[in-house]
mmCIF file with all atom_site columns, N, CA and C in Angstrom:
data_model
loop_
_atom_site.group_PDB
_atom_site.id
_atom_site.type_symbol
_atom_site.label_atom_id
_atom_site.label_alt_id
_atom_site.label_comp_id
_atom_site.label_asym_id
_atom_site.label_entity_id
_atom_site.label_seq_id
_atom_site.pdbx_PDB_ins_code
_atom_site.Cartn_x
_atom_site.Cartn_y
_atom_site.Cartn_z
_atom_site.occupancy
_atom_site.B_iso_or_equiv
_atom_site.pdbx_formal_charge
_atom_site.auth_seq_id
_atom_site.auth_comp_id
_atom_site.auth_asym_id
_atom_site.auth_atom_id
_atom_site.pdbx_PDB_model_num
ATOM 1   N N  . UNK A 1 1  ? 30.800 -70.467 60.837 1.00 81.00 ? 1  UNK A N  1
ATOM 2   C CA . UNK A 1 1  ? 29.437 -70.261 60.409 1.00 81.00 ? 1  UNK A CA 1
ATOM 3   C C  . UNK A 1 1  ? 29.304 -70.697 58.948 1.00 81.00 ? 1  UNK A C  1
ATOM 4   N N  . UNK A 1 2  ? 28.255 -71.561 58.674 1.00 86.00 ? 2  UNK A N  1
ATOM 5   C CA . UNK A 1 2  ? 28.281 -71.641 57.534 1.00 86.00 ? 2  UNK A CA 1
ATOM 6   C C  . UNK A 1 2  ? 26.931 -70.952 56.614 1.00 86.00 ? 2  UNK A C  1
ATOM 7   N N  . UNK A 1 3  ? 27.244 -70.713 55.036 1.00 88.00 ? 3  UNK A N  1
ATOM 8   C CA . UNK A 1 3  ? 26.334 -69.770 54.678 1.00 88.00 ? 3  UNK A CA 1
ATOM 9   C C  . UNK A 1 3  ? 26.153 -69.821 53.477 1.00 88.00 ? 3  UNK A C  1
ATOM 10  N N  . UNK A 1 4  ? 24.765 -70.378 52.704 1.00 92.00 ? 4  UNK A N  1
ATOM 11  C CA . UNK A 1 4  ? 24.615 -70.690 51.556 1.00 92.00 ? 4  UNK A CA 1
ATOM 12  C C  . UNK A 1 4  ? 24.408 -69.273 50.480 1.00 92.00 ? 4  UNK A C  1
ATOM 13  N N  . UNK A 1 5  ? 25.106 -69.051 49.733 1.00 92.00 ? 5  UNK A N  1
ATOM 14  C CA . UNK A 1 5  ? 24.935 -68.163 48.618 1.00 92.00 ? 5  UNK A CA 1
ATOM 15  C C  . UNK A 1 5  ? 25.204 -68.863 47.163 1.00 92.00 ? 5  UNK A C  1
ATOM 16  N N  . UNK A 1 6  ? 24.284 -67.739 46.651 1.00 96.00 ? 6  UNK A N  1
ATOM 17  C CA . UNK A 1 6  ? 24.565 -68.090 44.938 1.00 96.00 ? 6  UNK A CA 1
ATOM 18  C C  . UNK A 1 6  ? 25.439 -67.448 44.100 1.00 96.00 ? 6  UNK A C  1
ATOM 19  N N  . UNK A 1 7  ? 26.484 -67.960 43.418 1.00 96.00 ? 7  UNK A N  1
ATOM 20  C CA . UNK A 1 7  ? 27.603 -67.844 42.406 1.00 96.00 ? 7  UNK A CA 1
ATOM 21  C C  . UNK A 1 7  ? 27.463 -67.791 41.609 1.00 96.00 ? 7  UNK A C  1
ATOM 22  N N  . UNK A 1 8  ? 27.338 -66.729 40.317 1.00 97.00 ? 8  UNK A N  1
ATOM 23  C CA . UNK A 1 8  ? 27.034 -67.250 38.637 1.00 97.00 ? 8  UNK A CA 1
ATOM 24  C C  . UNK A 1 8  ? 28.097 -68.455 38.500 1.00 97.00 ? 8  UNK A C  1
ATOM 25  N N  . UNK A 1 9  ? 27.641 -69.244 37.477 1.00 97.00 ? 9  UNK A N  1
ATOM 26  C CA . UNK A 1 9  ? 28.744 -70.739 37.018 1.00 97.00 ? 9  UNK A CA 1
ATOM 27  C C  . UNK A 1 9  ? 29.932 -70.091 36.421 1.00 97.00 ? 9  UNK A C  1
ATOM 28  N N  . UNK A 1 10 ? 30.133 -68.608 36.279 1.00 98.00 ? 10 UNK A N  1
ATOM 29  C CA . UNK A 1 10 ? 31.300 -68.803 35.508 1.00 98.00 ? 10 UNK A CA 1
ATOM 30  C C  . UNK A 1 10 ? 32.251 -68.572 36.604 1.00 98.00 ? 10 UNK A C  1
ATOM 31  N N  . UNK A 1 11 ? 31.272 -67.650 37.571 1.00 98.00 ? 11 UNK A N  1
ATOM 32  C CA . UNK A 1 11 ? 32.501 -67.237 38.613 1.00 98.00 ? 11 UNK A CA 1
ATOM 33  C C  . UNK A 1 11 ? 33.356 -68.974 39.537 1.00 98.00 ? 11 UNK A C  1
ATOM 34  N N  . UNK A 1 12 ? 32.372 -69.776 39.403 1.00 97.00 ? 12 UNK A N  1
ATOM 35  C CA . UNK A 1 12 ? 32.563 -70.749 40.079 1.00 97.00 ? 12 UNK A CA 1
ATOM 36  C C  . UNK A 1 12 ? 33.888 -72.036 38.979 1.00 97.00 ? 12 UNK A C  1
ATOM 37  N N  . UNK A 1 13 ? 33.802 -71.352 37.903 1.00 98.00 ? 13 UNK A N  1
ATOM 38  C CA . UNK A 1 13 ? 34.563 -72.145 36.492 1.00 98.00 ? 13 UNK A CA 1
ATOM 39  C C  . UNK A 1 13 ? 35.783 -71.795 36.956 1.00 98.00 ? 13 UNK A C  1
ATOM 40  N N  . UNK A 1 14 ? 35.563 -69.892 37.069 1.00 98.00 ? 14 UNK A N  1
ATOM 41  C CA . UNK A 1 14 ? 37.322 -69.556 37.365 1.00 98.00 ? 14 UNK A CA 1
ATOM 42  C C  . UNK A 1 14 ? 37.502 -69.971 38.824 1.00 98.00 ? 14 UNK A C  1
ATOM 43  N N  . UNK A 1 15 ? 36.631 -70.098 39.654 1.00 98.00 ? 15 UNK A N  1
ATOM 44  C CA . UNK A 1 15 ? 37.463 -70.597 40.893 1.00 98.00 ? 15 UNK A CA 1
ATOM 45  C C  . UNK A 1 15 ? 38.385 -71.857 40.709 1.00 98.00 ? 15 UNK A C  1
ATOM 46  N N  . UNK A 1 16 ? 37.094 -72.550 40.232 1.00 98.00 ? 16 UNK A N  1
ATOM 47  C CA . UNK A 1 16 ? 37.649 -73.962 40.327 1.00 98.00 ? 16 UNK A CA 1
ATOM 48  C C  . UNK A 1 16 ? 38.864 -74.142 39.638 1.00 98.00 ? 16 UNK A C  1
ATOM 49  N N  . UNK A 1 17 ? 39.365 -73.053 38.581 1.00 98.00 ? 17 UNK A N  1
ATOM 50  C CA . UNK A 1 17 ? 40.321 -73.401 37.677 1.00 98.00 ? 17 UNK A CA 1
ATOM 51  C C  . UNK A 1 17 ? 41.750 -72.648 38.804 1.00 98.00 ? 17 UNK A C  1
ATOM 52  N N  . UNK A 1 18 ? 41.328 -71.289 39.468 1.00 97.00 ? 18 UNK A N  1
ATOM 53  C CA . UNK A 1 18 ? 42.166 -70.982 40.369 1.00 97.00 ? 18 UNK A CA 1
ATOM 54  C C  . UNK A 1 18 ? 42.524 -72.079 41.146 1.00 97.00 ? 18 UNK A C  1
ATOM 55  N N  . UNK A 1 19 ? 42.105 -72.704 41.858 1.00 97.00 ? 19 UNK A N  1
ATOM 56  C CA . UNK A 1 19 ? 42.088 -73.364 42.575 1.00 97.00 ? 19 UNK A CA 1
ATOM 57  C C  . UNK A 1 19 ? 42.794 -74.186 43.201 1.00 97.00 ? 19 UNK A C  1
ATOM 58  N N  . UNK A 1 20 ? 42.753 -74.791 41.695 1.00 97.00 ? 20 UNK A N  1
ATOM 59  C CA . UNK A 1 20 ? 43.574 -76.549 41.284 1.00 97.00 ? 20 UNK A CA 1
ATOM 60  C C  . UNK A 1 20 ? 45.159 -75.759 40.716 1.00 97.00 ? 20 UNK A C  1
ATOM 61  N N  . UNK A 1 21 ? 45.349 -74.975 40.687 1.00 96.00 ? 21 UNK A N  1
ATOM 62  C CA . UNK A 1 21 ? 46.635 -73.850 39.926 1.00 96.00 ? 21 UNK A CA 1
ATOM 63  C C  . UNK A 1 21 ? 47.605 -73.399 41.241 1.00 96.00 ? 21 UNK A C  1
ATOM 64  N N  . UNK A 1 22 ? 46.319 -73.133 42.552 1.00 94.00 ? 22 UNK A N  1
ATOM 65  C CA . UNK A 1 22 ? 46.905 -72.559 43.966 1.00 94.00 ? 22 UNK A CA 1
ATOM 66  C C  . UNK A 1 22 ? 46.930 -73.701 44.760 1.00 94.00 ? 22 UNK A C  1
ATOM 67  N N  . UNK A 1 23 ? 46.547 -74.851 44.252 1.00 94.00 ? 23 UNK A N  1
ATOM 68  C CA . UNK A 1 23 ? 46.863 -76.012 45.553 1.00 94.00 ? 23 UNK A CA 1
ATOM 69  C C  . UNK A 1 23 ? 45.538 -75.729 46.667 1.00 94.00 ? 23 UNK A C  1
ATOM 70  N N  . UNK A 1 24 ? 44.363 -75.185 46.742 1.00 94.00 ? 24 UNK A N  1
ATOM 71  C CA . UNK A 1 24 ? 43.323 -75.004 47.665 1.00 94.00 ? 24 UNK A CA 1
ATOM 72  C C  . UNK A 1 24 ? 41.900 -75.309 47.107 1.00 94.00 ? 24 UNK A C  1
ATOM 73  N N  . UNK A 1 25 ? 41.267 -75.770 48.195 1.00 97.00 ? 25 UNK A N  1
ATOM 74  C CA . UNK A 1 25 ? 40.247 -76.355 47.585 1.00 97.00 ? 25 UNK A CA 1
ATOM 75  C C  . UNK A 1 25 ? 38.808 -75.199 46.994 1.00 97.00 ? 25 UNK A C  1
ATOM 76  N N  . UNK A 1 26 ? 38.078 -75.535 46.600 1.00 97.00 ? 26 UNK A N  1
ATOM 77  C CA . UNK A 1 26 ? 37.196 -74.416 45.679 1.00 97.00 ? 26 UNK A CA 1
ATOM 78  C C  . UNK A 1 26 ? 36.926 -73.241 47.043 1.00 97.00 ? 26 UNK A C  1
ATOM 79  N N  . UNK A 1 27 ? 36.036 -73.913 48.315 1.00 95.00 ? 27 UNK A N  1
ATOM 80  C CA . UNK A 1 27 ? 36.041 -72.988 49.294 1.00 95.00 ? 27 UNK A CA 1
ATOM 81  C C  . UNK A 1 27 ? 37.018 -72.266 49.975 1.00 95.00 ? 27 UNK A C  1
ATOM 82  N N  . UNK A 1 28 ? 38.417 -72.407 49.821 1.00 93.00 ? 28 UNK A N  1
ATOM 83  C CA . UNK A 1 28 ? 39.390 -72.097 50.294 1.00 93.00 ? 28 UNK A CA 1
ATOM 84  C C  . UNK A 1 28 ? 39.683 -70.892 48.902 1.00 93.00 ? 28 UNK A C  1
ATOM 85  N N  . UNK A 1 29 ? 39.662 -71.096 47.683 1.00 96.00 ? 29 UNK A N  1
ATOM 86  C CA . UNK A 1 29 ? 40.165 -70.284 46.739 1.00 96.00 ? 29 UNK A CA 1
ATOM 87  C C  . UNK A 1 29 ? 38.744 -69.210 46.773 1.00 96.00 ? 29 UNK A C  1
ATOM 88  N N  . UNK A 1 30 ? 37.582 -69.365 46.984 1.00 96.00 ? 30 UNK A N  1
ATOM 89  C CA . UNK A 1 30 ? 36.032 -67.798 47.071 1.00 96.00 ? 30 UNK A CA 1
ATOM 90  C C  . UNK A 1 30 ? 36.925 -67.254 48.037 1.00 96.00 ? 30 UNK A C  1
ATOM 91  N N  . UNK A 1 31 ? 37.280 -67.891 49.313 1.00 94.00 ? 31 UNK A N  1
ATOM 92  C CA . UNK A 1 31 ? 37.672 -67.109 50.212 1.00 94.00 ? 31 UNK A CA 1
ATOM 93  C C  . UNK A 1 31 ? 38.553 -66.520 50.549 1.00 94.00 ? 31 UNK A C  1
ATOM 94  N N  . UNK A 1 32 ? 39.843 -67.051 50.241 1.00 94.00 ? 32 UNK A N  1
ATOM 95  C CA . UNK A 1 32 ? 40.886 -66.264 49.248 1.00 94.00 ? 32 UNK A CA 1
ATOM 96  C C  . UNK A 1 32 ? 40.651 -64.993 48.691 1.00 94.00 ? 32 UNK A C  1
ATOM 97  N N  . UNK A 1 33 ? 40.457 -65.144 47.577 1.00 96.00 ? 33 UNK A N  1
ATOM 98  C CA . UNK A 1 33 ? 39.532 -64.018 46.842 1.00 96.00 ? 33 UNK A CA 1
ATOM 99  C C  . UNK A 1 33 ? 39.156 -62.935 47.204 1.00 96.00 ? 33 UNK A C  1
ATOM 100 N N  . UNK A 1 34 ? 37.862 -63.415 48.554 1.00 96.00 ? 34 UNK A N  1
ATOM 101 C CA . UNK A 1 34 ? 37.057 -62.462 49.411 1.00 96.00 ? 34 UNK A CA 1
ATOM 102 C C  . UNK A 1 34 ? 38.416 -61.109 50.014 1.00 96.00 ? 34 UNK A C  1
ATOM 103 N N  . UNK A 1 35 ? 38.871 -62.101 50.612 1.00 94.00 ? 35 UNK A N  1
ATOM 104 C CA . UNK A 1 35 ? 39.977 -61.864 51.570 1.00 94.00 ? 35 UNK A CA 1
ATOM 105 C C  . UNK A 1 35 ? 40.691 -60.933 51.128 1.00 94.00 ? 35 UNK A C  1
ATOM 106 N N  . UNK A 1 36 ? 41.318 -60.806 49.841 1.00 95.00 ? 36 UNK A N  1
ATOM 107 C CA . UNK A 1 36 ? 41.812 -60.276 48.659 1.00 95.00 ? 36 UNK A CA 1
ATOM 108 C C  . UNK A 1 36 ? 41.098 -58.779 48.345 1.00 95.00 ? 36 UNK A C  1
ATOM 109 N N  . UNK A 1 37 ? 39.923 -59.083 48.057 1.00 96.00 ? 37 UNK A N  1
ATOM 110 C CA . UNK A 1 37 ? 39.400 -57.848 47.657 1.00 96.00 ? 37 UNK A CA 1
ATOM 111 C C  . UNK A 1 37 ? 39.076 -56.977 48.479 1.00 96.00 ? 37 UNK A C  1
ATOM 112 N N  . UNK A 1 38 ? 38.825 -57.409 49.876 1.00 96.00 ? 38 UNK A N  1
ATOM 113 C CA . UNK A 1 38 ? 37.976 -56.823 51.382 1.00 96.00 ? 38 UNK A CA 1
ATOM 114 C C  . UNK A 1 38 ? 39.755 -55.904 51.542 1.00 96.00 ? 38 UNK A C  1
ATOM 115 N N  . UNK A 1 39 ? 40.989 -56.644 51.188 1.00 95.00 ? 39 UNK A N  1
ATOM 116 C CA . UNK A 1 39 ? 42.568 -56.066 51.591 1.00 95.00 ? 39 UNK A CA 1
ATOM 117 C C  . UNK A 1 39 ? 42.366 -54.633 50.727 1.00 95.00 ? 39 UNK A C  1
ATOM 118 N N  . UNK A 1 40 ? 41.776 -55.093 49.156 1.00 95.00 ? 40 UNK A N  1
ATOM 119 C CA . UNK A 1 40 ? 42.490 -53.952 48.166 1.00 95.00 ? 40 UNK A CA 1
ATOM 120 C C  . UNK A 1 40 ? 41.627 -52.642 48.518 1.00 95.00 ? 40 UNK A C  1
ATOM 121 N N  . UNK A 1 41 ? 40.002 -53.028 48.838 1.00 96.00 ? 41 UNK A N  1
ATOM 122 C CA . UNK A 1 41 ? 39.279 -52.192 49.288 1.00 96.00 ? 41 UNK A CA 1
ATOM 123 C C  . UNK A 1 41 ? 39.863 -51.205 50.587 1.00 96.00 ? 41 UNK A C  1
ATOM 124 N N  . UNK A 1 42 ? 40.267 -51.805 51.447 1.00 96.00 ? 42 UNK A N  1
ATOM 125 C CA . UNK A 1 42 ? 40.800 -51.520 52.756 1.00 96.00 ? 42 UNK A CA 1
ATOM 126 C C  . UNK A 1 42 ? 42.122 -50.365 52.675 1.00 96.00 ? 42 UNK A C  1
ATOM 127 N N  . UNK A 1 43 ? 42.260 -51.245 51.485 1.00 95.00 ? 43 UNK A N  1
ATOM 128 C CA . UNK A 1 43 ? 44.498 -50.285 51.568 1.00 95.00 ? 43 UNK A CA 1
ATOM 129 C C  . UNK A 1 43 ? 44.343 -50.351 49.602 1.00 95.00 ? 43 UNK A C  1
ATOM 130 N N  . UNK A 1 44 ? 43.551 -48.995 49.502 1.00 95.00 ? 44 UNK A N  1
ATOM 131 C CA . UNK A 1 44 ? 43.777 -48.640 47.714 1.00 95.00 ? 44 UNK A CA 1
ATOM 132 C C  . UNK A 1 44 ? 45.168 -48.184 47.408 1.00 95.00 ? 44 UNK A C  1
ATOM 133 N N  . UNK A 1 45 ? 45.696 -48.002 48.206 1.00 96.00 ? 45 UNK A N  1
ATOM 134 C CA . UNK A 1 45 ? 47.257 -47.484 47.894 1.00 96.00 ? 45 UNK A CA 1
ATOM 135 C C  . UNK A 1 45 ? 48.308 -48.428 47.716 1.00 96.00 ? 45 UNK A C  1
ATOM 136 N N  . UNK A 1 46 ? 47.824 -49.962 48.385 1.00 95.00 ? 46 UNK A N  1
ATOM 137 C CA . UNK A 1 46 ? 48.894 -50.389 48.616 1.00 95.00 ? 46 UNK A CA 1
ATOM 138 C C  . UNK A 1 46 ? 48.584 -51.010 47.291 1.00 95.00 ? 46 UNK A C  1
ATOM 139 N N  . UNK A 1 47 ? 49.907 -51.595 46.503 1.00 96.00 ? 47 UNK A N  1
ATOM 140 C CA . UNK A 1 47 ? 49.682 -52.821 45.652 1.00 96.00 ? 47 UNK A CA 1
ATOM 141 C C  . UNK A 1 47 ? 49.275 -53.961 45.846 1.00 96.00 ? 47 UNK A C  1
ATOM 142 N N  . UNK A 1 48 ? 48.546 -55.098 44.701 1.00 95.00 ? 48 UNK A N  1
ATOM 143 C CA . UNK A 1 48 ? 47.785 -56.120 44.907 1.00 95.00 ? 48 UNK A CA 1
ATOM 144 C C  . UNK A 1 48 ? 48.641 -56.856 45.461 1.00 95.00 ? 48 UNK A C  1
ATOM 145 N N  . UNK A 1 49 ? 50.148 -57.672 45.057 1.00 95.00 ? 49 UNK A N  1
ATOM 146 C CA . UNK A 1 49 ? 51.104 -58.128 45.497 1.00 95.00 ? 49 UNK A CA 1
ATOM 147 C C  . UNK A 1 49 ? 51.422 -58.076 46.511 1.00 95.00 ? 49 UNK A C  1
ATOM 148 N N  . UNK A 1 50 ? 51.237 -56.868 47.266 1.00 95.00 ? 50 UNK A N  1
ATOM 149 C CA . UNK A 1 50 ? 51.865 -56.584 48.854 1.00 95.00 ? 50 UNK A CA 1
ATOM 150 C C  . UNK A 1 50 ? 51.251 -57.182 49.435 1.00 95.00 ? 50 UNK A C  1
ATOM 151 N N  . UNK A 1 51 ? 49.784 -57.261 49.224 1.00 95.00 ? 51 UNK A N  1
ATOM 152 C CA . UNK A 1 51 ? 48.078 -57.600 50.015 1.00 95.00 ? 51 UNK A CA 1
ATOM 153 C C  . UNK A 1 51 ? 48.289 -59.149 49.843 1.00 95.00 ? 51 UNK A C  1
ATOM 154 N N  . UNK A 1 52 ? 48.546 -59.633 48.519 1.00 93.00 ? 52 UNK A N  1
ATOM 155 C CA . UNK A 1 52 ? 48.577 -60.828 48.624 1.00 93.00 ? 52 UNK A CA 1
ATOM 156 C C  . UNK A 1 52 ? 49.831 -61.726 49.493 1.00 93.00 ? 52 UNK A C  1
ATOM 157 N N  . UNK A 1 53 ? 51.122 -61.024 49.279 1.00 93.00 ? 53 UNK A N  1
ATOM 158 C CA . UNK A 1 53 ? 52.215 -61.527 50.035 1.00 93.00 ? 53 UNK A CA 1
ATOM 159 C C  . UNK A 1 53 ? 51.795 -61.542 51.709 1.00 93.00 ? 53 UNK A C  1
ATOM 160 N N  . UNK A 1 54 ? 51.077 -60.479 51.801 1.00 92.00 ? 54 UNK A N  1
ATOM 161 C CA . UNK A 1 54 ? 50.616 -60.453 53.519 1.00 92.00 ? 54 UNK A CA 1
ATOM 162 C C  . UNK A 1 54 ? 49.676 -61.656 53.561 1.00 92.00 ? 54 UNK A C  1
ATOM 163 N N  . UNK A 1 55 ? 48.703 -61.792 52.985 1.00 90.00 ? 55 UNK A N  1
ATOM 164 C CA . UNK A 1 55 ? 47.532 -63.017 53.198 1.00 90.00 ? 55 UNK A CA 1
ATOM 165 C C  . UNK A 1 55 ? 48.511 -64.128 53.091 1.00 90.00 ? 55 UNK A C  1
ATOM 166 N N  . UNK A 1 56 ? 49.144 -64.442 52.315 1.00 87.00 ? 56 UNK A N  1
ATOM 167 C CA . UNK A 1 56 ? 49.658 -65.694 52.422 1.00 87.00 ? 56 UNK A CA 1
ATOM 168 C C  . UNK A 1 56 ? 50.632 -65.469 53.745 1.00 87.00 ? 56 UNK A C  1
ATOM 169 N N  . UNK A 1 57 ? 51.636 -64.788 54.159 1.00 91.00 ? 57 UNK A N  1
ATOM 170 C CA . UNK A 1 57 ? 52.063 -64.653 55.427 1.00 91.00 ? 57 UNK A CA 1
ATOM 171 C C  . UNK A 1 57 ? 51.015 -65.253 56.856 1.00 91.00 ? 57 UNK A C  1
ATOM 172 N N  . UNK A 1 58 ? 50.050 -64.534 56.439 1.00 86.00 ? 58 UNK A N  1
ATOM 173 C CA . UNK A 1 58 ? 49.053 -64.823 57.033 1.00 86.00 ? 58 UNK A CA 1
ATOM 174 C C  . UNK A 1 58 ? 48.961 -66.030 57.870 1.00 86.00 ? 58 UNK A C  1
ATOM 175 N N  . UNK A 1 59 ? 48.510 -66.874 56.795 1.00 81.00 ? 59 UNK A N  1
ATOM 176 C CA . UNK A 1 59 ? 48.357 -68.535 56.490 1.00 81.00 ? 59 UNK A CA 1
ATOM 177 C C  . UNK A 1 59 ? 49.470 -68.697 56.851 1.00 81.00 ? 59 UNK A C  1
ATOM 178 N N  . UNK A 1 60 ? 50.433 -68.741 56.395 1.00 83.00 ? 60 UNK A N  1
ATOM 179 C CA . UNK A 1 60 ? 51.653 -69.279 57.084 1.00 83.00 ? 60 UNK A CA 1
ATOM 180 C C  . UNK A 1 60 ? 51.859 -69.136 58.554 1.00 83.00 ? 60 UNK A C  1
ATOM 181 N N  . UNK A 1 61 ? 51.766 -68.031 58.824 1.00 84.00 ? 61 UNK A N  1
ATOM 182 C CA . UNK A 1 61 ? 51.887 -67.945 60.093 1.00 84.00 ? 61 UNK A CA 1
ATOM 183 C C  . UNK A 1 61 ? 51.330 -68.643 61.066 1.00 84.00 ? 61 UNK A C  1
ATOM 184 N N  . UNK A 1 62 ? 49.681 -68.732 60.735 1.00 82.00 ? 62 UNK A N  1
ATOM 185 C CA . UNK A 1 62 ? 48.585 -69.614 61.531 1.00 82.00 ? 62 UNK A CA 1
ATOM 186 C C  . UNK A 1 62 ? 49.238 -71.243 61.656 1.00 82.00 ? 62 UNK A C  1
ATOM 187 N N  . UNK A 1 63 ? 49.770 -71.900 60.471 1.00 80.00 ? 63 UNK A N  1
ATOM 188 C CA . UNK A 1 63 ? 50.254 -73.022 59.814 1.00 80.00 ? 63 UNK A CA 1
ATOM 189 C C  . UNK A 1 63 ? 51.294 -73.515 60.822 1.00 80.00 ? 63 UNK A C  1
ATOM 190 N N  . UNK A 1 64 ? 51.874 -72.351 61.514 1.00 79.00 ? 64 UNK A N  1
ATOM 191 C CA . UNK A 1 64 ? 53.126 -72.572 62.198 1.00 79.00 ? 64 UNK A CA 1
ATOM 192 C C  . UNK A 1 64 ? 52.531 -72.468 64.021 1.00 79.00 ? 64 UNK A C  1
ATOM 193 N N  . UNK A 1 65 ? 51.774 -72.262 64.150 1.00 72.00 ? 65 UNK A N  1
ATOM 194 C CA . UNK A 1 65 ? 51.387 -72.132 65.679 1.00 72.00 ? 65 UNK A CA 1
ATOM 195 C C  . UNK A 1 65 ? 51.139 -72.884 66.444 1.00 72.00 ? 65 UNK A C  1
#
């Protein structure tokens, strides 16, 4: 589905700078992100690191199927 929203420019500065740093393209690094925060929201206990080591598992995993 695709879905037009608005970004202040700065949030879109640090993506783009994430981005090009993580190897993913600008829509791949918002969603990232999303993904990220929807985890920390989900599991406040767990650490950011754990959440992130799982998302990238994630991806990997899909990568391999």
């Amino acid at each position: 589905m695709l879905a037009l929203i608005k970004l202040s420019e700065s949030f879109i500065q640090d993506a783009e700078s994430a981005s090009r740093i993580a190897k993913r393209t600008l829509p791949e690094q918002i969603e990232y992100w999303a993904r990220l925060g929807k985890a920390c929201d989900e599991n406040p206990d767990l650490p950011v690191h754990i959440l992130q080591d799982i998302l990238v598992s994630r991806v990997e995993m899909n990568l391999n199927k």
